[in-house]
PDB file of C-alpha atoms and ligand atoms in Angstrom:
ATOM      1  CA  MET A   1     -21.953 -32.881   6.866  1.00 88.00           C
ATOM      2  CA  LYS A   2     -24.395 -30.278   5.627  1.00 93.00           C
ATOM      3  CA  PRO A   3     -24.655 -29.820   1.850  1.00 97.00           C
ATOM      4  CA  ILE A   4     -22.573 -26.808   0.818  1.00 98.00           C
ATOM      5  CA  LYS A   5     -24.914 -25.182  -1.675  1.00 98.00           C
ATOM      6  CA  PRO A   6     -27.652 -23.908   0.683  1.00 98.00           C
ATOM      7  CA  VAL A   7     -25.052 -22.768   3.210  1.00 98.00           C
ATOM      8  CA  TYR A   8     -23.183 -20.910   0.487  1.00 98.00           C
ATOM      9  CA  GLU A   9     -26.375 -19.269  -0.720  1.00 98.00           C
ATOM     10  CA  GLN A  10     -27.284 -18.203   2.789  1.00 98.00           C
ATOM     11  CA  ILE A  11     -23.875 -16.715   3.519  1.00 98.00           C
ATOM     12  CA  ASN A  12     -23.867 -15.033   0.129  1.00 98.00           C
ATOM     13  CA  ASN A  13     -27.288 -13.493   0.810  1.00 98.00           C
ATOM     14  CA  GLU A  14     -26.232 -12.241   4.242  1.00 98.00           C
ATOM     15  CA  ILE A  15     -23.129 -10.631   2.814  1.00 98.00           C
ATOM     16  CA  GLU A  16     -24.907  -9.196  -0.229  1.00 98.00           C
ATOM     17  CA  SER A  17     -27.460  -7.523   2.009  1.00 98.00           C
ATOM     18  CA  ILE A  18     -24.566  -5.598   3.553  1.00 98.00           C
ATOM     19  CA  GLN A  19     -22.493  -4.889   0.451  1.00 98.00           C
ATOM     20  CA  LYS A  20     -22.653  -6.168  -3.117  1.00 97.00           C
ATOM     21  CA  GLY A  21     -19.658  -7.639  -4.880  1.00 97.00           C
ATOM     22  CA  ILE A  22     -17.787  -9.163  -1.950  1.00 98.00           C
ATOM     23  CA  GLN A  23     -15.993 -12.339  -3.064  1.00 98.00           C
ATOM     24  CA  ILE A  24     -16.275 -15.431  -0.898  1.00 98.00           C
ATOM     25  CA  ILE A  25     -13.181 -17.608  -0.660  1.00 98.00           C
ATOM     26  CA  ALA A  26     -14.027 -21.130   0.524  1.00 98.00           C
ATOM     27  CA  VAL A  27     -11.144 -22.188   2.759  1.00 98.00           C
ATOM     28  CA  THR A  28     -10.777 -25.899   2.040  1.00 98.00           C
ATOM     29  CA  LYS A  29      -7.669 -26.580   4.150  1.00 97.00           C
ATOM     30  CA  GLN A  30      -9.628 -28.867   6.480  1.00 97.00           C
ATOM     31  CA  VAL A  31     -11.535 -30.841   3.853  1.00 97.00           C
ATOM     32  CA  GLY A  32     -10.584 -33.269   1.103  1.00 96.00           C
ATOM     33  CA  VAL A  33     -10.863 -33.246  -2.679  1.00 96.00           C
ATOM     34  CA  GLU A  34     -14.439 -34.570  -2.791  1.00 96.00           C
ATOM     35  CA  ARG A  35     -15.782 -31.896  -0.467  1.00 97.00           C
ATOM     36  CA  THR A  36     -13.830 -29.249  -2.392  1.00 97.00           C
ATOM     37  CA  LYS A  37     -15.417 -30.486  -5.601  1.00 97.00           C
ATOM     38  CA  GLU A  38     -18.813 -30.081  -3.943  1.00 97.00           C
ATOM     39  CA  ALA A  39     -17.892 -26.455  -3.224  1.00 97.00           C
ATOM     40  CA  ILE A  40     -17.043 -25.858  -6.884  1.00 96.00           C
ATOM     41  CA  ASP A  41     -20.269 -27.553  -7.982  1.00 96.00           C
ATOM     42  CA  ALA A  42     -22.172 -25.248  -5.612  1.00 97.00           C
ATOM     43  CA  GLY A  43     -20.877 -22.300  -7.640  1.00 96.00           C
ATOM     44  CA  ILE A  44     -17.956 -21.207  -5.485  1.00 97.00           C
ATOM     45  CA  GLN A  45     -15.265 -19.590  -7.616  1.00 97.00           C
ATOM     46  CA  HIS A  46     -12.514 -18.873  -5.083  1.00 98.00           C
ATOM     47  CA  LEU A  47     -10.720 -21.530  -3.047  1.00 98.00           C
ATOM     48  CA  GLY A  48      -8.186 -20.950  -0.267  1.00 98.00           C
ATOM     49  CA  GLU A  49      -5.469 -23.259   1.031  1.00 98.00           C
ATOM     50  CA  ASN A  50      -2.762 -22.636   3.606  1.00 97.00           C
ATOM     51  CA  ARG A  51      -0.295 -25.436   2.847  1.00 97.00           C
ATOM     52  CA  PRO A  52       1.557 -26.045  -0.427  1.00 97.00           C
ATOM     53  CA  GLU A  53       0.743 -29.782  -0.338  1.00 96.00           C
ATOM     54  CA  GLY A  54      -2.998 -29.192  -0.003  1.00 96.00           C
ATOM     55  CA  LEU A  55      -3.030 -26.599  -2.731  1.00 97.00           C
ATOM     56  CA  ILE A  56      -1.093 -28.701  -5.212  1.00 96.00           C
ATOM     57  CA  ALA A  57      -3.093 -31.880  -4.576  1.00 96.00           C
ATOM     58  CA  LYS A  58      -6.455 -30.162  -4.987  1.00 97.00           C
ATOM     59  CA  ARG A  59      -5.438 -28.097  -7.951  1.00 95.00           C
ATOM     60  CA  GLU A  60      -4.297 -31.211  -9.784  1.00 94.00           C
ATOM     61  CA  ALA A  61      -7.465 -33.114  -8.980  1.00 96.00           C
ATOM     62  CA  LEU A  62      -9.997 -30.378  -9.718  1.00 94.00           C
ATOM     63  CA  SER A  63     -11.357 -28.155 -12.464  1.00 73.00           C
ATOM     64  CA  SER A  64      -9.149 -25.315 -13.547  1.00 74.00           C
ATOM     65  CA  ASP A  65     -11.695 -22.526 -13.857  1.00 90.00           C
ATOM     66  CA  VAL A  66     -11.586 -21.550 -10.194  1.00 97.00           C
ATOM     67  CA  GLN A  67      -9.224 -19.055  -8.593  1.00 98.00           C
ATOM     68  CA  TRP A  68      -6.687 -20.385  -6.090  1.00 98.00           C
ATOM     69  CA  HIS A  69      -5.715 -18.333  -3.071  1.00 98.00           C
ATOM     70  CA  PHE A  70      -2.737 -19.142  -0.868  1.00 98.00           C
ATOM     71  CA  ILE A  71      -3.695 -17.810   2.549  1.00 98.00           C
ATOM     72  CA  GLY A  72      -1.062 -19.225   4.903  1.00 94.00           C
ATOM     73  CA  THR A  73       2.419 -18.257   5.905  1.00 96.00           C
ATOM     74  CA  LEU A  74       4.651 -19.068   2.948  1.00 97.00           C
ATOM     75  CA  GLN A  75       8.172 -20.218   3.678  1.00 97.00           C
ATOM     76  CA  SER A  76      10.649 -18.839   1.162  1.00 97.00           C
ATOM     77  CA  ARG A  77      11.889 -22.296   0.243  1.00 97.00           C
ATOM     78  CA  LYS A  78       8.325 -23.316  -0.710  1.00 98.00           C
ATOM     79  CA  VAL A  79       7.764 -20.356  -3.045  1.00 98.00           C
ATOM     80  CA  LYS A  80       8.918 -22.263  -6.108  1.00 98.00           C
ATOM     81  CA  ASP A  81       6.366 -25.026  -5.453  1.00 97.00           C
ATOM     82  CA  VAL A  82       3.303 -22.813  -5.375  1.00 97.00           C
ATOM     83  CA  ILE A  83       3.899 -19.390  -6.846  1.00 98.00           C
ATOM     84  CA  ASN A  84       3.007 -20.344 -10.419  1.00 97.00           C
ATOM     85  CA  GLN A  85       0.026 -22.418  -9.296  1.00 96.00           C
ATOM     86  CA  ILE A  86      -1.931 -19.648  -7.580  1.00 97.00           C
ATOM     87  CA  ASP A  87      -3.996 -16.640  -8.561  1.00 98.00           C
ATOM     88  CA  TYR A  88      -3.580 -14.739  -5.283  1.00 98.00           C
ATOM     89  CA  LEU A  89      -1.162 -14.759  -2.357  1.00 98.00           C
ATOM     90  CA  HIS A  90      -2.616 -13.345   0.879  1.00 98.00           C
ATOM     91  CA  SER A  91       0.481 -13.463   3.037  1.00 98.00           C
ATOM     92  CA  LEU A  92       3.207 -11.229   1.650  1.00 98.00           C
ATOM     93  CA  ASP A  93       4.822  -9.996   4.855  1.00 97.00           C
ATOM     94  CA  ARG A  94       8.549  -9.573   4.297  1.00 97.00           C
ATOM     95  CA  LEU A  95      11.093  -8.394   1.768  1.00 98.00           C
ATOM     96  CA  SER A  96      12.882 -11.747   1.621  1.00 98.00           C
ATOM     97  CA  LEU A  97       9.640 -13.366   0.472  1.00 98.00           C
ATOM     98  CA  ALA A  98       9.160 -10.667  -2.170  1.00 98.00           C
ATOM     99  CA  LYS A  99      12.673 -11.332  -3.479  1.00 98.00           C
ATOM    100  CA  GLU A 100      12.022 -15.052  -3.750  1.00 98.00           C
ATOM    101  CA  ILE A 101       8.755 -14.422  -5.597  1.00 98.00           C
ATOM    102  CA  GLN A 102      10.554 -12.081  -7.969  1.00 98.00           C
ATOM    103  CA  LYS A 103      13.038 -14.852  -8.696  1.00 98.00           C
ATOM    104  CA  ARG A 104      10.547 -17.694  -9.140  1.00 98.00           C
ATOM    105  CA  ALA A 105       7.358 -16.268 -10.645  1.00 98.00           C
ATOM    106  CA  ASP A 106       6.739 -16.614 -14.386  1.00 98.00           C
ATOM    107  CA  ARG A 107       4.260 -13.742 -14.386  1.00 98.00           C
ATOM    108  CA  PRO A 108       3.105 -10.954 -12.057  1.00 98.00           C
ATOM    109  CA  VAL A 109       1.411 -12.403  -8.969  1.00 98.00           C
ATOM    110  CA  ASN A 110      -1.580 -10.760  -7.284  1.00 98.00           C
ATOM    111  CA  CYS A 111      -0.444 -10.246  -3.703  1.00 98.00           C
ATOM    112  CA  PHE A 112      -2.085  -9.059  -0.518  1.00 99.00           C
ATOM    113  CA  VAL A 113       0.304  -7.570   2.005  1.00 98.00           C
ATOM    114  CA  GLN A 114      -0.499  -9.103   5.391  1.00 98.00           C
ATOM    115  CA  VAL A 115      -0.795  -6.615   8.237  1.00 98.00           C
ATOM    116  CA  ASN A 116      -0.824  -7.469  11.928  1.00 98.00           C
ATOM    117  CA  VAL A 117      -3.335  -4.759  12.796  1.00 97.00           C
ATOM    118  CA  SER A 118      -4.023  -6.172  16.260  1.00 93.00           C
ATOM    119  CA  GLN A 119      -0.266  -6.318  17.002  1.00 91.00           C
ATOM    120  CA  GLU A 120      -0.557  -9.743  18.647  1.00 89.00           C
ATOM    121  CA  GLU A 121       2.771 -11.493  19.147  1.00 88.00           C
ATOM    122  CA  SER A 122       1.426 -14.742  17.746  1.00 87.00           C
ATOM    123  CA  LYS A 123       0.349 -13.293  14.412  1.00 88.00           C
ATOM    124  CA  SER A 124       2.419 -12.697  11.321  1.00 91.00           C
ATOM    125  CA  GLY A 125       2.179  -9.567   9.254  1.00 97.00           C
ATOM    126  CA  LEU A 126       3.698  -6.124   9.139  1.00 97.00           C
ATOM    127  CA  ALA A 127       3.097  -3.525  11.797  1.00 97.00           C
ATOM    128  CA  PRO A 128       0.560  -0.996  10.501  1.00 97.00           C
ATOM    129  CA  GLU A 129       3.070   1.844  10.621  1.00 97.00           C
ATOM    130  CA  GLU A 130       5.529  -0.074   8.407  1.00 97.00           C
ATOM    131  CA  THR A 131       2.988  -0.990   5.774  1.00 98.00           C
ATOM    132  CA  VAL A 132       2.974   2.010   3.428  1.00 98.00           C
ATOM    133  CA  GLN A 133       6.758   2.083   3.248  1.00 98.00           C
ATOM    134  CA  PHE A 134       6.897  -1.677   2.682  1.00 98.00           C
ATOM    135  CA  VAL A 135       4.459  -1.450  -0.234  1.00 98.00           C
ATOM    136  CA  LYS A 136       6.495   1.380  -1.717  1.00 98.00           C
ATOM    137  CA  SER A 137       9.638  -0.718  -1.452  1.00 98.00           C
ATOM    138  CA  LEU A 138       8.081  -3.288  -3.802  1.00 98.00           C
ATOM    139  CA  GLU A 139       7.870  -0.913  -6.751  1.00 97.00           C
ATOM    140  CA  HIS A 140      10.766  -2.431  -8.672  1.00 96.00           C
ATOM    141  CA  PHE A 141       9.549  -6.008  -8.290  1.00 98.00           C
ATOM    142  CA  ASP A 142       7.791  -6.526 -11.588  1.00 98.00           C
ATOM    143  CA  LYS A 143       6.494  -9.951 -10.502  1.00 98.00           C
ATOM    144  CA  ILE A 144       4.533  -8.465  -7.608  1.00 98.00           C
ATOM    145  CA  ARG A 145       1.260  -6.637  -7.930  1.00 98.00           C
ATOM    146  CA  VAL A 146      -0.118  -5.429  -4.615  1.00 98.00           C
ATOM    147  CA  VAL A 147      -3.858  -5.863  -5.079  1.00 98.00           C
ATOM    148  CA  GLY A 148      -4.731  -5.226  -1.452  1.00 98.00           C
ATOM    149  CA  LEU A 149      -4.122  -5.792   2.246  1.00 98.00           C
ATOM    150  CA  MET A 150      -5.016  -8.788   4.418  1.00 98.00           C
ATOM    151  CA  THR A 151      -5.439  -9.242   8.141  1.00 98.00           C
ATOM    152  CA  MET A 152      -6.673 -11.737  10.723  1.00 97.00           C
ATOM    153  CA  ALA A 153      -8.781 -10.485  13.597  1.00 95.00           C
ATOM    154  CA  PRO A 154      -7.926 -11.508  17.153  1.00 93.00           C
ATOM    155  CA  ASN A 155      -9.678 -14.639  18.344  1.00 90.00           C
ATOM    156  CA  THR A 156     -12.124 -12.936  20.675  1.00 92.00           C
ATOM    157  CA  SER A 157     -15.874 -12.704  21.019  1.00 92.00           C
ATOM    158  CA  ASP A 158     -15.561  -8.988  21.678  1.00 96.00           C
ATOM    159  CA  GLU A 159     -17.140  -7.519  18.591  1.00 97.00           C
ATOM    160  CA  GLU A 160     -15.783  -4.024  19.111  1.00 97.00           C
ATOM    161  CA  THR A 161     -12.206  -5.274  19.213  1.00 97.00           C
ATOM    162  CA  VAL A 162     -12.700  -7.186  15.979  1.00 98.00           C
ATOM    163  CA  ARG A 163     -14.423  -4.213  14.343  1.00 98.00           C
ATOM    164  CA  ARG A 164     -11.586  -1.887  15.320  1.00 98.00           C
ATOM    165  CA  VAL A 165      -9.065  -4.205  13.642  1.00 98.00           C
ATOM    166  CA  PHE A 166     -11.093  -4.347  10.420  1.00 98.00           C
ATOM    167  CA  LYS A 167     -11.566  -0.561  10.400  1.00 98.00           C
ATOM    168  CA  GLY A 168      -7.823  -0.234  10.829  1.00 98.00           C
ATOM    169  CA  LEU A 169      -7.074  -2.436   7.833  1.00 98.00           C
ATOM    170  CA  LYS A 170      -9.608  -0.610   5.669  1.00 98.00           C
ATOM    171  CA  ALA A 171      -8.111   2.777   6.523  1.00 98.00           C
ATOM    172  CA  LEU A 172      -4.643   1.526   5.699  1.00 98.00           C
ATOM    173  CA  GLN A 173      -5.803  -0.025   2.415  1.00 98.00           C
ATOM    174  CA  LEU A 174      -7.333   3.295   1.346  1.00 98.00           C
ATOM    175  CA  LYS A 175      -4.164   5.096   2.348  1.00 98.00           C
ATOM    176  CA  VAL A 176      -2.007   2.867   0.145  1.00 98.00           C
ATOM    177  CA  ALA A 177      -4.509   3.096  -2.720  1.00 98.00           C
ATOM    178  CA  ALA A 178      -4.406   6.899  -2.515  1.00 98.00           C
ATOM    179  CA  GLU A 179      -0.708   6.809  -3.380  1.00 98.00           C
ATOM    180  CA  ASN A 180      -1.723   5.699  -6.889  1.00 98.00           C
ATOM    181  CA  TRP A 181       1.354   3.540  -7.310  1.00 98.00           C
ATOM    182  CA  GLU A 182       1.289   1.591 -10.532  1.00 98.00           C
ATOM    183  CA  HIS A 183       2.538  -1.594  -8.865  1.00 98.00           C
ATOM    184  CA  ALA A 184       0.020  -1.290  -6.028  1.00 98.00           C
ATOM    185  CA  PRO A 185      -3.576  -0.510  -6.977  1.00 98.00           C
ATOM    186  CA  CYS A 186      -4.464  -1.839  -3.491  1.00 98.00           C
ATOM    187  CA  THR A 187      -8.204  -1.845  -4.087  1.00 98.00           C
ATOM    188  CA  GLU A 188      -8.911  -5.031  -2.094  1.00 98.00           C
ATOM    189  CA  CYS A 189      -9.366  -5.874   1.591  1.00 98.00           C
ATOM    190  CA  SER A 190      -9.068  -9.553   2.586  1.00 98.00           C
ATOM    191  CA  MET A 191     -10.616  -9.911   6.033  1.00 98.00           C
ATOM    192  CA  GLY A 192     -13.290 -11.903   7.828  1.00 98.00           C
ATOM    193  CA  MET A 193     -13.494 -15.634   8.636  1.00 98.00           C
ATOM    194  CA  SER A 194     -16.249 -17.948   9.919  1.00 98.00           C
ATOM    195  CA  ASN A 195     -16.799 -16.049  13.160  1.00 97.00           C
ATOM    196  CA  ASP A 196     -16.506 -12.495  11.928  1.00 97.00           C
ATOM    197  CA  TYR A 197     -17.315 -12.265   8.210  1.00 98.00           C
ATOM    198  CA  LEU A 198     -20.406 -10.123   8.768  1.00 98.00           C
ATOM    199  CA  ILE A 199     -18.411  -7.544  10.714  1.00 98.00           C
ATOM    200  CA  ALA A 200     -15.755  -7.637   7.986  1.00 98.00           C
ATOM    201  CA  ALA A 201     -18.396  -7.081   5.305  1.00 98.00           C
ATOM    202  CA  GLN A 202     -19.742  -4.103   7.251  1.00 98.00           C
ATOM    203  CA  GLU A 203     -16.251  -2.643   7.505  1.00 98.00           C
ATOM    204  CA  GLY A 204     -15.373  -2.862   3.823  1.00 98.00           C
ATOM    205  CA  ALA A 205     -13.997  -6.335   3.097  1.00 98.00           C
ATOM    206  CA  THR A 206     -13.849  -7.194  -0.603  1.00 98.00           C
ATOM    207  CA  PHE A 207     -12.762 -10.809   0.010  1.00 99.00           C
ATOM    208  CA  VAL A 208     -13.870 -12.909   3.003  1.00 98.00           C
ATOM    209  CA  ARG A 209     -12.137 -16.229   3.769  1.00 98.00           C
ATOM    210  CA  ILE A 210     -14.582 -18.778   5.185  1.00 98.00           C
ATOM    211  CA  GLY A 211     -13.744 -22.361   6.109  1.00 98.00           C
ATOM    212  CA  THR A 212     -15.587 -23.987   9.017  1.00 98.00           C
ATOM    213  CA  ALA A 213     -18.916 -22.199   8.548  1.00 98.00           C
ATOM    214  CA  LEU A 214     -19.046 -22.944   4.821  1.00 98.00           C
ATOM    215  CA  VAL A 215     -17.382 -26.256   3.957  1.00 98.00           C
ATOM    216  CA  GLY A 216     -16.910 -27.590   7.504  1.00 97.00           C
ATOM    217  CA  THR A 217     -14.027 -29.738   8.676  1.00 97.00           C
ATOM    218  CA  GLU A 218     -13.247 -33.383   8.039  1.00 94.00           C
ATOM    219  CA  SER A 219     -11.306 -35.129  10.759  1.00 75.00           C
ATOM    220  CA  GLU A 220      -9.305 -37.369   8.439  1.00 58.00           C
ATOM    221  CA  VAL A 221      -7.668 -34.509   6.496  1.00 57.00           C
TER     222      VAL A 221
HETATM  223  C1  PLP B 301      -8.133 -21.210   8.302  1.00 77.61           C
HETATM  224  C2  PLP B 301      -8.115 -19.825   7.814  1.00 77.61           C
HETATM  225  C3  PLP B 301      -9.307 -19.152   7.486  1.00 77.61           C
HETATM  226  C4  PLP B 301     -10.691 -19.767   7.660  1.00 77.61           C
HETATM  227  O1  PLP B 301     -10.962 -19.987   9.003  1.00 77.61           O
HETATM  228  P1  PLP B 301     -12.431 -20.430   9.521  1.00 77.61           P
HETATM  229  O2  PLP B 301     -12.495 -19.919  10.904  1.00 77.61           O
HETATM  230  O3  PLP B 301     -12.464 -21.919   9.430  1.00 77.61           O
HETATM  231  O4  PLP B 301     -13.421 -19.796   8.634  1.00 77.61           O
HETATM  232  C5  PLP B 301      -9.205 -17.865   6.994  1.00 77.61           C
HETATM  233  N1  PLP B 301      -8.013 -17.256   6.840  1.00 77.61           N
HETATM  234  C6  PLP B 301      -6.852 -17.866   7.146  1.00 77.61           C
HETATM  235  C7  PLP B 301      -5.571 -17.133   6.951  1.00 77.61           C
HETATM  236  C8  PLP B 301      -6.860 -19.165   7.652  1.00 77.61           C
HETATM  237  O5  PLP B 301      -5.702 -19.757   7.962  1.00 77.61           O
END
């Protein structure tokens, strides 16, 4: 596999030339502990996992001064296993999950509300038109801090379709932010993966989540 550091630097340069300050989350769900350690040694500060087992195993094995992002669908019964181990949750998409977090978290958790901007059946997330009301409904959950919105673009090579989805999330994020709710600063936009991070950066992402193009995939994981 390619060394991570030069790839990271290249991606970082590409993104920085579009917009400064975008955070890169290395999605390590398809690589092991050693490769994840290489990512940390390359200077990566944000790591993303989509399964509780992967997150817990890597967090135990690795340095603690990185930020852990849970980016996958989180089953309510798994909340207790991960919620106090992570710095950000990218997949808050239902009230029942919010209630479980409220019950299990020891401190306020930085959450992204996941929005299904493209309205594909196969994707989780709230419908765009439900999102503002959903965020408002979280105001009495003192363990939830809505830092932003998250979406996944459709898996298509049609750039305009992808761009439209990212523009949609950005507009919605600004709309929630404009409400000035104390529980929901909503300053962040989590969007863009290996195939579309440049489009996401152009459309106002503040976090991009990159796996394959950055750390690669290891077949044995
Ligand atoms: C796997 C995953 C990514 C990274 O995908 P790549 O195409 O490998 O960059 C980003 N976000 C989520 C939610 C994922 O599940």
